[in-house]
């Protein structure tokens, strides 16, 4: 079974530029998550989708971040314009569905450096 | 509010020894799940083991076991016969039926010495 795919793996941009990340979850997984992980910290949830609907985006900085999951499968996360503090690893995860007993499976992440 | 506490920022363990990584949690929910993830230096977050709050037996997955003490709100990860490849960050996390979000601890950096 293929795991969660993410691209690109690494990205370096200058502040005020825009960037987009792509995620393809495990086949059949209804729930998709985007996390931001600052070095030395645990992941912080940015947005959660159930199929193609947003369940939780309370921690997404909506003035600069946007995300979509148009057909309920793959998803893109965009930052525009980027700030220095956006330097982090962006992790995508998926689970069969949302619930306390469903483990999340993570992709390899995208390491973003904003200079 | 729900919270996960990992009190060990870092640990050094000799290869082949067993190691226990501590995790305590706080929740008022009756139904919840506890998870352990491993994050090597490559960055990927790898699911290791799950324990449900109503599970009477401690979860085990190969060399990993979860020492679940519900009354103490403790969910420690035990790795038996540690290997060099076990060197990584380890995160404890929790979700509940009232909040499906994973709440994460700060992590423990484990280094296995040859």
mmCIF file of C-alpha atoms in Angstrom:
data_model
loop_
_atom_site.group_PDB
_atom_site.id
_atom_site.type_symbol
_atom_site.label_atom_id
_atom_site.label_comp_id
_atom_site.label_asym_id
_atom_site.label_seq_id
_atom_site.Cartn_x
_atom_site.Cartn_y
_atom_site.Cartn_z
ATOM 1 C CA UNK A 1 0.000 0.000 0.000
ATOM 2 C CA UNK A 2 1.435 3.361 -1.028
ATOM 3 C CA UNK A 3 1.970 5.870 1.751
ATOM 4 C CA UNK A 4 1.255 9.572 1.878
ATOM 5 C CA UNK A 5 3.086 11.404 -0.903
ATOM 6 C CA UNK A 6 4.285 14.989 -0.656
ATOM 7 C CA UNK A 7 6.187 17.288 -2.953
ATOM 8 C CA UNK A 8 8.482 19.069 -3.097
ATOM 9 C CA UNK A 9 10.725 17.690 -0.347
ATOM 10 C CA UNK A 10 12.666 20.923 -0.002
ATOM 11 C CA UNK A 11 11.970 24.510 -0.966
ATOM 12 C CA UNK A 12 13.947 27.700 -0.480
ATOM 13 C CA UNK A 13 12.243 31.014 -1.225
ATOM 14 C CA UNK A 14 12.708 34.653 -0.360
ATOM 15 C CA UNK A 15 10.287 36.462 1.943
ATOM 16 C CA UNK A 16 7.216 37.854 0.244
ATOM 17 C CA UNK A 17 7.343 35.139 -2.444
ATOM 18 C CA UNK A 18 4.647 32.511 -2.744
ATOM 19 C CA UNK A 19 4.971 28.736 -2.466
ATOM 20 C CA UNK A 20 2.697 25.727 -2.848
ATOM 21 C CA UNK A 21 2.898 22.232 -1.415
ATOM 22 C CA UNK A 22 1.123 19.147 -2.702
ATOM 23 C CA UNK A 23 -0.111 16.082 -0.843
ATOM 24 C CA UNK A 24 -1.651 12.814 -1.993
ATOM 25 C CA UNK A 25 -3.070 10.786 0.925
ATOM 26 C CA UNK A 26 -3.324 7.033 1.285
ATOM 27 C CA UNK A 27 -6.013 5.683 -1.025
ATOM 28 C CA UNK A 28 -9.380 5.519 0.688
ATOM 29 C CA UNK A 29 -8.486 7.869 3.527
ATOM 30 C CA UNK A 30 -11.232 10.412 4.013
ATOM 31 C CA UNK A 31 -9.425 12.700 6.436
ATOM 32 C CA UNK A 32 -6.431 14.808 5.476
ATOM 33 C CA UNK A 33 -4.367 17.055 7.727
ATOM 34 C CA UNK A 34 -1.731 19.726 7.169
ATOM 35 C CA UNK A 35 0.695 20.399 10.007
ATOM 36 C CA UNK A 36 3.450 22.929 10.529
ATOM 37 C CA UNK A 37 6.425 21.736 12.545
ATOM 38 C CA UNK A 38 8.951 24.266 13.784
ATOM 39 C CA UNK A 39 12.354 22.761 14.577
ATOM 40 C CA UNK A 40 12.405 21.248 18.075
ATOM 41 C CA UNK A 41 8.623 21.315 18.552
ATOM 42 C CA UNK A 42 5.708 18.996 18.021
ATOM 43 C CA UNK A 43 3.504 19.454 14.946
ATOM 44 C CA UNK A 44 0.856 22.156 14.933
ATOM 45 C CA UNK A 45 -2.351 21.442 13.049
ATOM 46 C CA UNK A 46 -3.063 24.018 10.345
ATOM 47 C CA UNK A 47 -6.120 22.523 8.687
ATOM 48 C CA UNK A 48 -8.150 19.317 8.659
ATOM 49 C CA UNK A 49 -10.319 18.102 5.769
ATOM 50 C CA UNK A 50 -12.999 15.427 5.835
ATOM 51 C CA UNK A 51 -13.384 14.434 2.191
ATOM 52 C CA UNK A 52 -13.411 17.833 0.451
ATOM 53 C CA UNK A 53 -14.847 19.811 3.359
ATOM 54 C CA UNK A 54 -12.913 21.758 5.984
ATOM 55 C CA UNK A 55 -13.399 20.414 9.524
ATOM 56 C CA UNK A 56 -10.975 22.675 11.386
ATOM 57 C CA UNK A 57 -8.886 25.592 10.172
ATOM 58 C CA UNK A 58 -8.796 27.560 13.401
ATOM 59 C CA UNK A 59 -4.985 27.723 13.481
ATOM 60 C CA UNK A 60 -4.481 28.530 9.814
ATOM 61 C CA UNK A 61 -3.187 32.104 9.287
ATOM 62 C CA UNK A 62 -5.811 32.862 6.689
ATOM 63 C CA UNK A 63 -4.312 36.180 5.651
ATOM 64 C CA UNK A 64 -1.429 34.316 4.007
ATOM 65 C CA UNK A 65 -2.181 30.571 4.054
ATOM 66 C CA UNK A 66 -4.781 28.767 1.983
ATOM 67 C CA UNK A 67 -5.532 25.109 1.371
ATOM 68 C CA UNK A 68 -7.890 23.128 -0.782
ATOM 69 C CA UNK A 69 -8.882 19.536 -1.387
ATOM 70 C CA UNK A 70 -11.099 19.886 -4.421
ATOM 71 C CA UNK A 71 -12.024 16.295 -5.254
ATOM 72 C CA UNK A 72 -11.619 14.859 -1.784
ATOM 73 C CA UNK A 73 -8.317 13.227 -2.658
ATOM 74 C CA UNK A 74 -5.126 15.246 -3.057
ATOM 75 C CA UNK A 75 -4.595 18.638 -1.496
ATOM 76 C CA UNK A 76 -2.498 21.765 -1.903
ATOM 77 C CA UNK A 77 -1.325 24.210 0.746
ATOM 78 C CA UNK A 78 -0.246 27.662 -0.350
ATOM 79 C CA UNK A 79 1.583 30.480 1.387
ATOM 80 C CA UNK A 80 1.401 33.961 -0.102
ATOM 81 C CA UNK A 81 3.332 36.053 0.817
ATOM 82 C CA UNK A 82 5.841 34.053 2.867
ATOM 83 C CA UNK A 83 7.440 35.416 6.014
ATOM 84 C CA UNK A 84 10.688 34.414 7.700
ATOM 85 C CA UNK A 85 8.746 32.743 10.526
ATOM 86 C CA UNK A 86 7.124 30.354 8.032
ATOM 87 C CA UNK A 87 10.392 28.428 7.838
ATOM 88 C CA UNK A 88 9.388 24.975 9.032
ATOM 89 C CA UNK A 89 8.589 21.461 7.922
ATOM 90 C CA UNK A 90 5.089 21.101 6.491
ATOM 91 C CA UNK A 91 3.672 17.666 7.117
ATOM 92 C CA UNK A 92 0.671 16.140 5.453
ATOM 93 C CA UNK A 93 -1.121 13.247 7.131
ATOM 94 C CA UNK A 94 -4.179 11.141 6.410
ATOM 95 C CA UNK A 95 -6.423 8.799 8.346
ATOM 96 C CA UNK A 96 -9.230 6.452 7.388
ATOM 97 C CA UNK A 97 -11.659 8.863 8.968
ATOM 98 C CA UNK A 98 -11.754 11.293 11.873
ATOM 99 C CA UNK A 99 -11.969 9.776 15.330
ATOM 100 C CA UNK A 100 -10.067 9.203 18.540
ATOM 101 C CA UNK A 101 -8.973 5.695 17.577
ATOM 102 C CA UNK A 102 -7.767 6.330 14.038
ATOM 103 C CA UNK A 103 -4.043 6.688 13.624
ATOM 104 C CA UNK A 104 -2.701 9.310 11.272
ATOM 105 C CA UNK A 105 -0.128 8.383 8.653
ATOM 106 C CA UNK A 106 2.345 11.038 7.643
ATOM 107 C CA UNK A 107 4.160 11.898 4.471
ATOM 108 C CA UNK A 108 7.879 12.718 4.324
ATOM 109 C CA UNK A 109 7.225 16.449 4.735
ATOM 110 C CA UNK A 110 8.357 19.544 2.884
ATOM 111 C CA UNK A 111 11.170 21.513 4.485
ATOM 112 C CA UNK A 112 10.608 25.205 3.721
ATOM 113 C CA UNK A 113 13.319 27.799 4.225
ATOM 114 C CA UNK A 114 12.358 31.455 3.854
ATOM 115 C CA UNK A 115 15.317 33.824 3.478
ATOM 116 C CA UNK B 1 -8.030 21.512 28.399
ATOM 117 C CA UNK B 2 -6.199 18.506 27.047
ATOM 118 C CA UNK B 3 -2.448 18.316 27.479
ATOM 119 C CA UNK B 4 0.430 15.928 26.863
ATOM 120 C CA UNK B 5 3.609 16.156 28.929
ATOM 121 C CA UNK B 6 6.911 14.539 28.043
ATOM 122 C CA UNK B 7 9.398 15.398 30.769
ATOM 123 C CA UNK B 8 12.537 13.940 29.180
ATOM 124 C CA UNK B 9 13.974 16.313 26.556
ATOM 125 C CA UNK B 10 16.757 13.854 25.783
ATOM 126 C CA UNK B 11 17.991 10.382 26.695
ATOM 127 C CA UNK B 12 21.142 8.380 26.069
ATOM 128 C CA UNK B 13 20.799 4.599 26.175
ATOM 129 C CA UNK B 14 23.267 1.818 25.515
ATOM 130 C CA UNK B 15 22.497 -0.403 22.531
ATOM 131 C CA UNK B 16 20.519 -3.561 23.409
ATOM 132 C CA UNK B 17 19.186 -2.078 26.637
ATOM 133 C CA UNK B 18 15.480 -1.462 27.174
ATOM 134 C CA UNK B 19 14.321 2.143 27.335
ATOM 135 C CA UNK B 20 11.210 3.786 28.742
ATOM 136 C CA UNK B 21 9.997 7.117 27.408
ATOM 137 C CA UNK B 22 7.619 8.931 29.724
ATOM 138 C CA UNK B 23 4.296 10.461 28.769
ATOM 139 C CA UNK B 24 1.552 11.822 30.995
ATOM 140 C CA UNK B 25 -1.701 13.247 29.753
ATOM 141 C CA UNK B 26 -4.566 15.321 31.011
ATOM 142 C CA UNK B 27 -8.113 15.065 29.770
ATOM 143 C CA UNK B 28 -11.616 15.062 31.195
ATOM 144 C CA UNK B 29 -12.910 12.854 28.373
ATOM 145 C CA UNK B 30 -13.719 9.216 29.089
ATOM 146 C CA UNK B 31 -13.011 8.013 25.551
ATOM 147 C CA UNK B 32 -9.644 8.872 24.080
ATOM 148 C CA UNK B 33 -6.703 7.412 22.218
ATOM 149 C CA UNK B 34 -2.987 7.624 22.907
ATOM 150 C CA UNK B 35 -0.383 7.408 20.186
ATOM 151 C CA UNK B 36 3.381 7.251 19.910
ATOM 152 C CA UNK B 37 5.238 8.451 16.846
ATOM 153 C CA UNK B 38 8.915 8.270 15.892
ATOM 154 C CA UNK B 39 10.568 11.045 13.895
ATOM 155 C CA UNK B 40 14.065 10.240 12.578
ATOM 156 C CA UNK B 41 16.367 12.976 11.348
ATOM 157 C CA UNK B 42 14.896 12.492 7.859
ATOM 158 C CA UNK B 43 11.773 14.220 9.177
ATOM 159 C CA UNK B 44 9.037 11.691 8.474
ATOM 160 C CA UNK B 45 6.628 11.010 11.337
ATOM 161 C CA UNK B 46 6.230 7.247 11.778
ATOM 162 C CA UNK B 47 3.282 5.768 13.685
ATOM 163 C CA UNK B 48 4.446 3.228 16.287
ATOM 164 C CA UNK B 49 1.641 2.193 18.597
ATOM 165 C CA UNK B 50 -1.895 3.021 19.750
ATOM 166 C CA UNK B 51 -3.723 2.533 23.048
ATOM 167 C CA UNK B 52 -7.444 3.136 23.482
ATOM 168 C CA UNK B 53 -8.722 4.367 26.821
ATOM 169 C CA UNK B 54 -11.032 1.374 27.173
ATOM 170 C CA UNK B 55 -8.414 -1.208 26.221
ATOM 171 C CA UNK B 56 -7.735 -3.384 29.235
ATOM 172 C CA UNK B 57 -4.472 -4.765 27.978
ATOM 173 C CA UNK B 58 -1.355 -2.796 27.192
ATOM 174 C CA UNK B 59 -0.717 -2.418 23.478
ATOM 175 C CA UNK B 60 2.301 -4.140 21.943
ATOM 176 C CA UNK B 61 3.827 -3.907 18.461
ATOM 177 C CA UNK B 62 7.002 -5.893 18.025
ATOM 178 C CA UNK B 63 9.693 -4.311 20.225
ATOM 179 C CA UNK B 64 7.340 -1.514 21.260
ATOM 180 C CA UNK B 65 4.916 -1.717 24.132
ATOM 181 C CA UNK B 66 2.817 0.917 25.803
ATOM 182 C CA UNK B 67 2.666 0.874 29.591
ATOM 183 C CA UNK B 68 -0.816 2.304 30.132
ATOM 184 C CA UNK B 69 -1.692 3.339 33.688
ATOM 185 C CA UNK B 70 -5.087 4.973 33.432
ATOM 186 C CA UNK B 71 -5.421 6.072 37.056
ATOM 187 C CA UNK B 72 -2.087 7.852 36.866
ATOM 188 C CA UNK B 73 -2.844 9.191 33.347
ATOM 189 C CA UNK B 74 0.399 7.750 32.134
ATOM 190 C CA UNK B 75 1.218 6.172 28.753
ATOM 191 C CA UNK B 76 4.894 5.356 28.683
ATOM 192 C CA UNK B 77 6.549 3.813 25.624
ATOM 193 C CA UNK B 78 8.873 0.886 26.256
ATOM 194 C CA UNK B 79 11.372 -0.151 23.598
ATOM 195 C CA UNK B 80 12.971 -3.509 24.269
ATOM 196 C CA UNK B 81 16.467 -4.388 23.056
ATOM 197 C CA UNK B 82 17.231 -0.957 21.618
ATOM 198 C CA UNK B 83 19.005 -0.652 18.274
ATOM 199 C CA UNK B 84 21.098 2.115 16.731
ATOM 200 C CA UNK B 85 18.232 2.778 14.310
ATOM 201 C CA UNK B 86 15.992 3.697 17.230
ATOM 202 C CA UNK B 87 17.830 7.010 17.577
ATOM 203 C CA UNK B 88 15.176 9.619 16.817
ATOM 204 C CA UNK B 89 12.666 12.038 18.318
ATOM 205 C CA UNK B 90 9.691 10.337 19.934
ATOM 206 C CA UNK B 91 6.354 12.079 20.308
ATOM 207 C CA UNK B 92 3.405 11.109 22.469
ATOM 208 C CA UNK B 93 0.011 12.336 21.251
ATOM 209 C CA UNK B 94 -3.634 12.084 22.242
ATOM 210 C CA UNK B 95 -7.026 12.525 20.666
ATOM 211 C CA UNK B 96 -10.483 12.160 22.139
ATOM 212 C CA UNK B 97 -14.036 11.760 20.982
ATOM 213 C CA UNK B 98 -14.722 15.385 21.887
ATOM 214 C CA UNK B 99 -11.644 16.635 20.017
ATOM 215 C CA UNK B 100 -10.335 14.554 17.144
ATOM 216 C CA UNK B 101 -7.274 16.769 16.835
ATOM 217 C CA UNK B 102 -4.031 15.156 17.906
ATOM 218 C CA UNK B 103 -2.576 16.963 20.909
ATOM 219 C CA UNK B 104 1.197 16.539 20.884
ATOM 220 C CA UNK B 105 3.877 16.450 23.531
ATOM 221 C CA UNK B 106 7.168 18.298 23.126
ATOM 222 C CA UNK B 107 9.010 15.103 22.279
ATOM 223 C CA UNK B 108 11.995 13.176 23.638
ATOM 224 C CA UNK B 109 15.221 12.895 21.699
ATOM 225 C CA UNK B 110 16.564 9.366 22.097
ATOM 226 C CA UNK B 111 20.157 8.559 21.243
ATOM 227 C CA UNK B 112 21.320 4.954 21.240
ATOM 228 C CA UNK B 113 25.016 4.518 21.967
ATOM 229 C CA UNK B 114 26.944 1.603 20.401
#
